[in-house]
């Protein structure tokens, strides 16, 4: 049997330093050999958000140690790697530069191919780490910097159907958390607080819910939370606001996903319909449950990555690398960092569509 390709994946686009090794399995899918993620939450907590220069410094301090750990855990020798896949964008330029230069140096010294990966393509493919998915599929990408509906036609072939015109969903979670006095990163905490509150207590706005196709908008919601949060008197109010916010997000995503289903059907006709939800916010259990219900109603198959692979990781980068490796899609060592790299390069650039803030 010929040797199955092994890919080293490196991710450093924001505040996670991550390295993973994956090998192609007998079925042509990925087997995760190791997947190390070092979060910088403790560094950025006191500032209430990611500080780019501190993030870059932490990547520099950690990246070689994390790589050694990933190699040790996988029991793979560096010389046995077939290619190095590294996130080249979108993200914070100073952070991306650390990972891409480290990845290029390893590839050059081993004389192995270098593969530049779009971070969003990593998220888009992440459910393939545990499920078999055929193209085309409909993708809802919801993370800290992005909120988009995309028709995924093949590797590297994306058609954007809708995007946020202002804030990303994860950003709305994080900003709400901040206003409620919850420590950064607040998204996962809001989900927990919401469990204790009354979701009908506050009637919050759902911007552009009945217009704009499957485009999204969360800025008006954030402004409403800001106003209400000033009058919060006790813990009960806080739980109720978190619950009302969580419910509002669910209702927006329910409605807009329904619109995106129609758009997807218009483009792809009457084929098997798969709805993939990926990105950090896809870890939200109530959002998963609500979108699963919608899929049952609308005859789409729902697919989510495992909860631990929703947030930033390098297994998804290595997987994108593996798919490109199998198609001989290699990149030159002069490949630049692309802080605003969009998945659908024909789509108009909008803030939420391709850049992390
Ligand atoms: O994909 P990700 O790790 O990083 C980016 O590429 O942006 O997503 C991070 C975002 C953050 O805004 C975080 O608050 C949000 O995902 N998030 C959640 C949950 N877990 C992470 N939001 C809501 N509920 C969660 N359980
Ligand atoms: Zn991400």
CSV table of C-alpha atoms and ligand atoms in Angstrom, one decimal:
chain,number,residue,atom,x,y,z
A,1,UNK,CA,0.0,0.0,0.0
A,2,UNK,CA,1.4,3.4,-0.9
A,3,UNK,CA,2.1,5.8,1.9
A,4,UNK,CA,-0.8,8.0,2.8
A,5,UNK,CA,0.0,11.8,2.8
A,6,UNK,CA,0.6,13.5,6.1
A,7,UNK,CA,0.0,17.2,6.4
A,8,UNK,CA,1.3,19.6,9.0
A,9,UNK,CA,-1.2,22.4,9.6
A,10,UNK,CA,-0.4,25.8,11.2
A,11,UNK,CA,-2.9,28.4,12.4
A,12,UNK,CA,-2.0,31.9,13.9
A,13,UNK,CA,-4.6,34.3,12.3
A,14,UNK,CA,-5.9,35.7,15.6
A,15,UNK,CA,-5.5,34.7,19.2
A,16,UNK,CA,-5.0,30.9,19.0
A,17,UNK,CA,-1.6,29.4,18.2
A,18,UNK,CA,-2.5,26.0,16.7
A,19,UNK,CA,-0.6,23.1,15.1
A,20,UNK,CA,-2.0,19.8,13.9
A,21,UNK,CA,-1.0,16.8,11.9
A,22,UNK,CA,-3.4,14.8,9.8
A,23,UNK,CA,-3.0,11.8,7.6
A,24,UNK,CA,-5.3,10.6,4.8
A,25,UNK,CA,-7.2,7.5,5.8
A,26,UNK,CA,-8.1,4.5,3.7
A,27,UNK,CA,-11.4,6.1,2.6
A,28,UNK,CA,-9.6,9.2,1.4
A,29,UNK,CA,-10.8,11.2,4.4
A,30,UNK,CA,-8.7,12.8,7.2
A,31,UNK,CA,-7.4,11.1,10.3
A,32,UNK,CA,-6.3,13.6,13.0
A,33,UNK,CA,-3.0,12.5,14.5
A,34,UNK,CA,-2.6,15.5,16.8
A,35,UNK,CA,-4.4,18.8,17.2
A,36,UNK,CA,-2.8,21.3,19.7
A,37,UNK,CA,-4.5,24.6,20.4
A,38,UNK,CA,-2.9,27.2,22.7
A,39,UNK,CA,-5.4,29.9,23.5
A,40,UNK,CA,-4.3,33.4,24.5
A,41,UNK,CA,-7.4,34.3,26.5
A,42,UNK,CA,-5.5,35.0,29.6
A,43,UNK,CA,-3.3,37.6,27.8
A,44,UNK,CA,-6.2,39.5,26.2
A,45,UNK,CA,-8.7,39.2,29.1
A,46,UNK,CA,-7.6,42.4,30.9
A,47,UNK,CA,-8.0,44.4,27.7
A,48,UNK,CA,-11.5,43.0,26.9
A,49,UNK,CA,-10.4,42.1,23.3
A,50,UNK,CA,-7.5,40.9,21.2
A,51,UNK,CA,-4.5,43.2,21.2
A,52,UNK,CA,-2.7,42.4,17.9
A,53,UNK,CA,0.9,43.1,19.0
A,54,UNK,CA,0.5,41.0,22.1
A,55,UNK,CA,-1.1,38.2,20.1
A,56,UNK,CA,1.8,38.2,17.6
A,57,UNK,CA,4.4,38.2,20.4
A,58,UNK,CA,2.6,35.2,22.0
A,59,UNK,CA,2.5,33.4,18.7
A,60,UNK,CA,6.3,33.9,18.3
A,61,UNK,CA,6.9,32.6,21.8
A,62,UNK,CA,4.7,29.5,21.4
A,63,UNK,CA,4.8,28.3,17.8
A,64,UNK,CA,7.9,26.1,17.9
A,65,UNK,CA,6.9,24.6,21.3
A,66,UNK,CA,3.3,23.8,20.0
A,67,UNK,CA,4.8,22.3,16.8
A,68,UNK,CA,7.1,20.1,18.8
A,69,UNK,CA,4.1,19.0,21.0
A,70,UNK,CA,2.0,18.2,17.9
A,71,UNK,CA,4.8,16.1,16.4
A,72,UNK,CA,5.5,14.3,19.7
A,73,UNK,CA,1.8,13.5,20.2
A,74,UNK,CA,1.4,12.2,16.6
A,75,UNK,CA,4.6,10.2,16.8
A,76,UNK,CA,5.5,11.6,13.4
A,77,UNK,CA,9.0,12.6,12.4
A,78,UNK,CA,9.2,16.0,10.7
A,79,UNK,CA,10.8,14.3,7.7
A,80,UNK,CA,7.7,12.1,7.1
A,81,UNK,CA,5.5,15.2,6.5
A,82,UNK,CA,4.4,15.5,2.8
A,83,UNK,CA,3.4,19.2,2.9
A,84,UNK,CA,3.1,22.2,5.2
A,85,UNK,CA,-0.3,24.0,5.2
A,86,UNK,CA,-0.5,27.4,6.8
A,87,UNK,CA,-3.2,30.0,7.3
A,88,UNK,CA,-2.4,33.0,5.0
A,89,UNK,CA,-5.5,35.0,5.7
A,90,UNK,CA,-7.9,36.6,6.5
A,91,UNK,CA,-6.8,37.8,10.0
A,92,UNK,CA,-4.5,40.1,11.8
A,93,UNK,CA,-1.5,40.8,9.6
A,94,UNK,CA,1.1,40.7,12.5
A,95,UNK,CA,-0.3,37.3,13.6
A,96,UNK,CA,-0.6,35.8,10.2
A,97,UNK,CA,3.0,36.7,9.4
A,98,UNK,CA,4.3,34.6,12.3
A,99,UNK,CA,2.6,31.4,11.2
A,100,UNK,CA,3.2,31.8,7.5
A,101,UNK,CA,6.9,32.5,7.9
A,102,UNK,CA,7.3,29.6,10.3
A,103,UNK,CA,5.4,27.3,7.9
A,104,UNK,CA,7.5,28.5,4.9
A,105,UNK,CA,10.7,27.9,6.8
A,106,UNK,CA,9.8,24.3,7.6
A,107,UNK,CA,8.6,23.6,4.0
A,108,UNK,CA,11.8,25.1,2.6
A,109,UNK,CA,14.2,23.3,5.0
A,110,UNK,CA,12.4,19.9,4.3
A,111,UNK,CA,12.1,20.7,0.6
A,112,UNK,CA,8.4,19.8,0.8
A,113,UNK,CA,5.4,21.7,-0.8
A,114,UNK,CA,4.0,24.8,0.9
A,115,UNK,CA,0.2,25.3,0.9
A,116,UNK,CA,-1.4,28.7,1.7
A,117,UNK,CA,-4.8,28.1,3.3
A,118,UNK,CA,-7.7,30.6,3.6
A,119,UNK,CA,-8.8,30.4,7.3
A,120,UNK,CA,-12.4,30.6,6.2
A,121,UNK,CA,-11.9,27.6,3.9
A,122,UNK,CA,-10.6,25.7,7.0
A,123,UNK,CA,-13.9,26.5,8.8
A,124,UNK,CA,-15.9,25.6,5.6
A,125,UNK,CA,-14.3,22.2,5.4
A,126,UNK,CA,-14.1,21.5,9.2
A,127,UNK,CA,-17.2,19.3,9.3
A,128,UNK,CA,-15.4,17.0,6.9
A,129,UNK,CA,-13.1,16.1,9.9
A,130,UNK,CA,-15.9,13.8,11.1
A,131,UNK,CA,-18.6,13.6,8.4
A,132,UNK,CA,-18.6,12.8,4.7
A,133,UNK,CA,-20.0,15.7,2.7
A,134,UNK,CA,-20.5,16.0,-1.0
A,135,UNK,CA,-20.4,19.2,-3.0
A,136,UNK,CA,-22.3,21.4,-3.5
A,137,UNK,CA,-23.5,22.3,0.0
A,138,UNK,CA,-24.9,25.3,1.6
A,139,UNK,CA,-22.6,26.8,4.3
A,140,UNK,CA,-23.4,29.2,7.2
A,141,UNK,CA,-20.1,30.5,8.5
A,142,UNK,CA,-20.5,32.2,11.9
A,143,UNK,CA,-17.5,33.2,13.8
A,144,UNK,CA,-15.9,36.2,15.5
A,145,UNK,CA,-15.2,38.1,12.4
A,146,UNK,CA,-17.5,36.6,9.7
A,147,UNK,CA,-21.1,35.8,9.1
A,148,UNK,CA,-21.8,34.5,5.6
A,149,UNK,CA,-24.1,32.2,3.7
A,150,UNK,CA,-22.1,30.5,0.9
A,151,UNK,CA,-22.9,27.9,-1.8
A,152,UNK,CA,-19.8,25.7,-1.7
A,153,UNK,CA,-19.4,24.3,-5.2
A,154,UNK,CA,-16.0,22.6,-4.7
A,155,UNK,CA,-12.6,23.1,-3.2
A,156,UNK,CA,-11.9,26.8,-3.6
A,157,UNK,CA,-15.2,27.4,-5.3
A,158,UNK,CA,-17.5,29.6,-3.3
A,159,UNK,CA,-20.4,31.7,-4.2
A,160,UNK,CA,-21.5,34.1,-1.5
A,161,UNK,CA,-25.2,34.3,-1.1
A,162,UNK,CA,-25.3,36.7,1.9
A,163,UNK,CA,-23.1,38.4,4.5
A,164,UNK,CA,-23.4,40.7,7.4
A,165,UNK,CA,-23.5,44.3,6.5
A,166,UNK,CA,-22.0,45.4,9.8
A,167,UNK,CA,-21.1,43.2,12.8
A,168,UNK,CA,-20.5,39.5,12.8
A,169,UNK,CA,-22.6,37.2,15.0
A,170,UNK,CA,-19.7,36.2,17.2
A,171,UNK,CA,-18.9,39.9,17.6
A,172,UNK,CA,-22.5,40.6,18.7
A,173,UNK,CA,-22.1,37.8,21.3
A,174,UNK,CA,-18.8,39.3,22.5
A,175,UNK,CA,-20.1,42.9,22.6
A,176,UNK,CA,-23.2,41.9,24.5
A,177,UNK,CA,-21.1,39.9,26.9
A,178,UNK,CA,-18.9,43.0,27.5
A,179,UNK,CA,-22.0,45.2,28.2
A,180,UNK,CA,-23.2,42.6,30.7
A,181,UNK,CA,-19.9,42.7,32.4
A,182,UNK,CA,-18.9,39.1,31.3
A,183,UNK,CA,-15.2,38.4,30.8
A,184,UNK,CA,-13.7,38.1,27.3
A,185,UNK,CA,-14.4,36.0,25.3
A,186,UNK,CA,-18.0,36.3,26.2
A,187,UNK,CA,-19.9,34.2,23.5
A,188,UNK,CA,-19.8,30.9,25.3
A,189,UNK,CA,-20.7,32.7,28.6
A,190,UNK,CA,-23.8,34.3,27.1
A,191,UNK,CA,-25.1,30.9,26.2
A,192,UNK,CA,-24.7,29.8,29.8
A,193,UNK,CA,-26.3,33.0,31.3
A,194,UNK,CA,-29.2,32.7,28.8
A,195,UNK,CA,-30.2,29.4,30.3
A,196,UNK,CA,-31.1,31.1,33.6
A,197,UNK,CA,-33.1,33.9,32.1
A,198,UNK,CA,-36.5,34.7,30.6
A,199,UNK,CA,-36.1,35.0,26.8
A,200,UNK,CA,-39.4,36.9,26.4
A,201,UNK,CA,-38.5,39.7,28.8
A,202,UNK,CA,-37.0,42.1,26.3
A,203,UNK,CA,-38.3,42.7,22.8
A,204,UNK,CA,-35.1,43.3,20.8
A,205,UNK,CA,-34.8,44.5,17.2
A,206,UNK,CA,-34.1,42.1,14.4
A,207,UNK,CA,-32.5,44.4,11.7
A,208,UNK,CA,-33.3,43.7,8.1
A,209,UNK,CA,-35.2,40.5,9.0
A,210,UNK,CA,-37.7,41.0,6.2
A,211,UNK,CA,-35.4,42.5,3.6
A,212,UNK,CA,-31.9,42.2,2.1
A,213,UNK,CA,-32.2,38.5,1.1
A,214,UNK,CA,-30.0,36.4,3.3
A,215,UNK,CA,-27.7,39.3,4.3
A,216,UNK,CA,-27.5,39.9,8.0
A,217,UNK,CA,-27.2,42.9,10.3
A,218,UNK,CA,-26.5,43.0,14.1
A,219,UNK,CA,-25.5,46.7,14.7
A,220,UNK,CA,-29.0,47.8,15.7
A,221,UNK,CA,-29.3,44.9,18.1
A,222,UNK,CA,-26.1,45.9,19.8
A,223,UNK,CA,-27.3,49.4,20.2
A,224,UNK,CA,-30.5,48.2,21.8
A,225,UNK,CA,-28.5,46.0,24.2
A,226,UNK,CA,-26.3,49.0,25.1
A,227,UNK,CA,-29.4,51.1,25.9
A,228,UNK,CA,-31.1,48.4,28.0
A,229,UNK,CA,-27.9,47.3,29.8
A,230,UNK,CA,-27.6,50.8,31.4
A,231,UNK,CA,-30.8,50.1,33.4
A,232,UNK,CA,-29.9,46.6,34.6
A,233,UNK,CA,-30.4,46.4,38.3
A,234,UNK,CA,-29.8,42.9,39.3
A,235,UNK,CA,-28.6,39.4,38.2
A,236,UNK,CA,-32.1,38.5,37.1
A,237,UNK,CA,-32.2,41.4,34.6
A,238,UNK,CA,-28.8,40.3,33.3
A,239,UNK,CA,-29.9,36.7,32.7
A,240,UNK,CA,-33.1,37.9,31.1
A,241,UNK,CA,-31.2,40.2,28.7
A,242,UNK,CA,-28.8,37.4,27.8
A,243,UNK,CA,-31.7,35.0,27.2
A,244,UNK,CA,-33.6,37.6,25.1
A,245,UNK,CA,-30.4,38.3,23.0
A,246,UNK,CA,-29.8,34.5,22.5
A,247,UNK,CA,-33.4,34.1,21.4
A,248,UNK,CA,-33.2,37.1,19.0
A,249,UNK,CA,-30.1,35.7,17.4
A,250,UNK,CA,-31.8,32.3,16.9
A,251,UNK,CA,-34.8,34.0,15.3
A,252,UNK,CA,-32.7,36.0,12.9
A,253,UNK,CA,-30.6,32.9,11.9
A,254,UNK,CA,-33.8,30.8,11.5
A,255,UNK,CA,-35.4,33.3,9.1
A,256,UNK,CA,-32.3,34.2,7.2
A,257,UNK,CA,-31.3,30.5,6.8
A,258,UNK,CA,-34.7,29.8,5.4
A,259,UNK,CA,-34.1,32.5,2.8
A,260,UNK,CA,-30.7,31.1,2.0
A,261,UNK,CA,-32.2,27.6,1.4
A,262,UNK,CA,-34.3,29.1,-1.3
A,263,UNK,CA,-31.3,30.9,-2.9
A,264,UNK,CA,-29.3,27.7,-2.7
A,265,UNK,CA,-32.1,25.7,-4.4
A,266,UNK,CA,-32.3,28.4,-7.2
A,267,UNK,CA,-28.6,28.0,-8.0
A,268,UNK,CA,-28.2,24.3,-7.6
A,269,UNK,CA,-31.6,22.8,-8.6
A,270,UNK,CA,-33.2,19.8,-7.1
A,271,UNK,CA,-30.1,18.0,-5.7
A,272,UNK,CA,-29.4,16.4,-2.3
A,273,UNK,CA,-29.5,19.4,0.1
A,274,UNK,CA,-26.9,19.7,2.8
A,275,UNK,CA,-26.6,22.6,5.3
A,276,UNK,CA,-23.3,22.9,7.0
A,277,UNK,CA,-22.9,25.3,9.9
A,278,UNK,CA,-19.3,26.1,11.0
A,279,UNK,CA,-17.2,28.7,12.9
A,280,UNK,CA,-16.9,29.5,16.6
A,281,UNK,CA,-20.6,30.4,17.0
A,282,UNK,CA,-21.6,27.0,15.6
A,283,UNK,CA,-20.6,25.7,19.1
A,284,UNK,CA,-23.8,27.3,20.5
A,285,UNK,CA,-26.0,24.4,21.4
A,286,UNK,CA,-29.3,26.3,21.1
A,287,UNK,CA,-28.4,27.6,17.7
A,288,UNK,CA,-27.5,24.0,16.6
A,289,UNK,CA,-30.8,22.7,17.9
A,290,UNK,CA,-32.8,25.5,16.2
A,291,UNK,CA,-31.0,25.1,12.8
A,292,UNK,CA,-31.5,21.3,13.0
A,293,UNK,CA,-35.2,21.8,13.5
A,294,UNK,CA,-35.3,24.1,10.5
A,295,UNK,CA,-33.5,21.6,8.4
A,296,UNK,CA,-36.0,18.9,9.3
A,297,UNK,CA,-38.8,21.2,8.3
A,298,UNK,CA,-37.2,22.2,5.0
A,299,UNK,CA,-35.7,18.8,4.0
A,300,UNK,CA,-32.0,19.8,4.3
A,301,UNK,CA,-29.4,17.5,6.0
A,302,UNK,CA,-27.8,19.5,8.9
A,303,UNK,CA,-24.1,19.0,9.5
A,304,UNK,CA,-22.0,20.6,12.3
A,305,UNK,CA,-18.4,20.1,13.2
A,306,UNK,CA,-17.8,18.5,16.6
A,307,UNK,CA,-18.0,21.3,19.3
A,308,UNK,CA,-14.3,21.2,19.9
A,309,UNK,CA,-13.5,21.9,16.2
A,310,UNK,CA,-15.9,24.9,15.8
A,311,UNK,CA,-13.4,27.4,17.1
A,312,UNK,CA,-10.0,28.1,15.6
A,313,UNK,CA,-7.8,25.1,15.2
A,314,UNK,CA,-5.1,23.8,12.9
A,315,UNK,CA,-6.8,20.4,12.1
A,316,UNK,CA,-9.1,22.3,9.7
A,317,UNK,CA,-6.1,24.1,8.2
A,318,UNK,CA,-4.3,20.8,7.7
A,319,UNK,CA,-7.5,19.3,6.2
A,320,UNK,CA,-7.8,22.2,3.6
A,321,UNK,CA,-4.1,21.5,3.0
A,322,UNK,CA,-4.8,17.8,2.4
A,323,UNK,CA,-7.6,18.5,-0.1
A,324,UNK,CA,-5.3,20.9,-2.0
A,325,UNK,CA,-2.4,18.5,-1.8
A,326,UNK,CA,-4.5,15.8,-3.5
A,327,UNK,CA,-5.1,18.3,-6.3
A,328,UNK,CA,-1.4,19.3,-6.5
A,329,UNK,CA,-2.4,22.9,-5.6
A,330,UNK,CA,0.9,24.1,-4.1
A,331,UNK,CA,2.0,27.6,-3.5
A,332,UNK,CA,5.1,29.5,-4.0
A,333,UNK,CA,7.2,30.6,-1.0
A,334,UNK,CA,6.6,34.2,-2.1
A,335,UNK,CA,2.8,33.8,-1.3
A,336,UNK,CA,1.9,36.9,0.7
A,337,UNK,CA,-0.3,37.2,3.8
A,338,UNK,CA,-3.8,38.3,2.8
A,339,UNK,CA,-5.5,40.0,5.8
A,340,UNK,CA,-8.7,40.5,3.8
A,341,UNK,CA,-8.7,37.3,1.8
A,342,UNK,CA,-12.4,36.5,0.8
A,343,UNK,CA,-13.7,33.1,0.0
A,344,UNK,CA,-15.7,34.3,-2.9
A,345,UNK,CA,-13.2,36.6,-4.6
A,346,UNK,CA,-15.9,38.0,-6.9
A,347,UNK,CA,-18.1,39.2,-4.0
A,348,UNK,CA,-18.1,42.9,-3.0
A,349,UNK,CA,-15.9,43.5,0.0
A,350,UNK,CA,-17.9,44.2,3.1
A,351,UNK,CA,-16.4,44.5,6.6
A,352,UNK,CA,-18.0,41.2,8.0
A,353,UNK,CA,-17.3,39.4,4.8
A,354,UNK,CA,-13.6,38.9,5.0
A,355,UNK,CA,-11.7,40.6,7.8
A,356,UNK,CA,-11.4,40.0,11.5
A,357,UNK,CA,-11.5,43.0,13.7
B,1,LIG,O1,-14.1,30.8,14.7
B,1,LIG,P1,-13.7,31.5,15.9
B,1,LIG,O2,-13.0,30.7,16.9
B,1,LIG,O3,-12.7,32.6,15.5
B,1,LIG,C1,-12.9,33.4,14.4
B,1,LIG,O4,-12.5,33.0,13.3
B,1,LIG,O5,-13.5,34.5,14.6
B,1,LIG,O6,-15.0,32.2,16.5
B,1,LIG,C2,-14.9,32.9,17.7
B,1,LIG,C3,-16.2,33.5,18.0
B,1,LIG,C4,-16.2,34.4,19.2
B,1,LIG,O7,-16.9,35.6,18.9
B,1,LIG,C5,-16.9,33.7,20.3
B,1,LIG,O8,-17.5,34.4,21.3
B,1,LIG,C6,-17.9,32.9,19.5
B,1,LIG,O9,-17.2,32.5,18.4
B,1,LIG,N1,-18.4,31.7,20.3
B,1,LIG,C7,-19.6,31.5,20.7
B,1,LIG,C8,-19.7,30.3,21.4
B,1,LIG,N2,-18.4,29.8,21.4
B,1,LIG,C9,-17.6,30.6,20.7
B,1,LIG,N3,-20.7,32.3,20.5
B,1,LIG,C10,-21.9,31.9,21.0
B,1,LIG,N4,-22.0,30.7,21.7
B,1,LIG,C11,-21.0,29.9,21.9
B,1,LIG,N5,-21.1,28.8,22.6
B,2,LIG,ZN1,-12.0,31.3,12.8
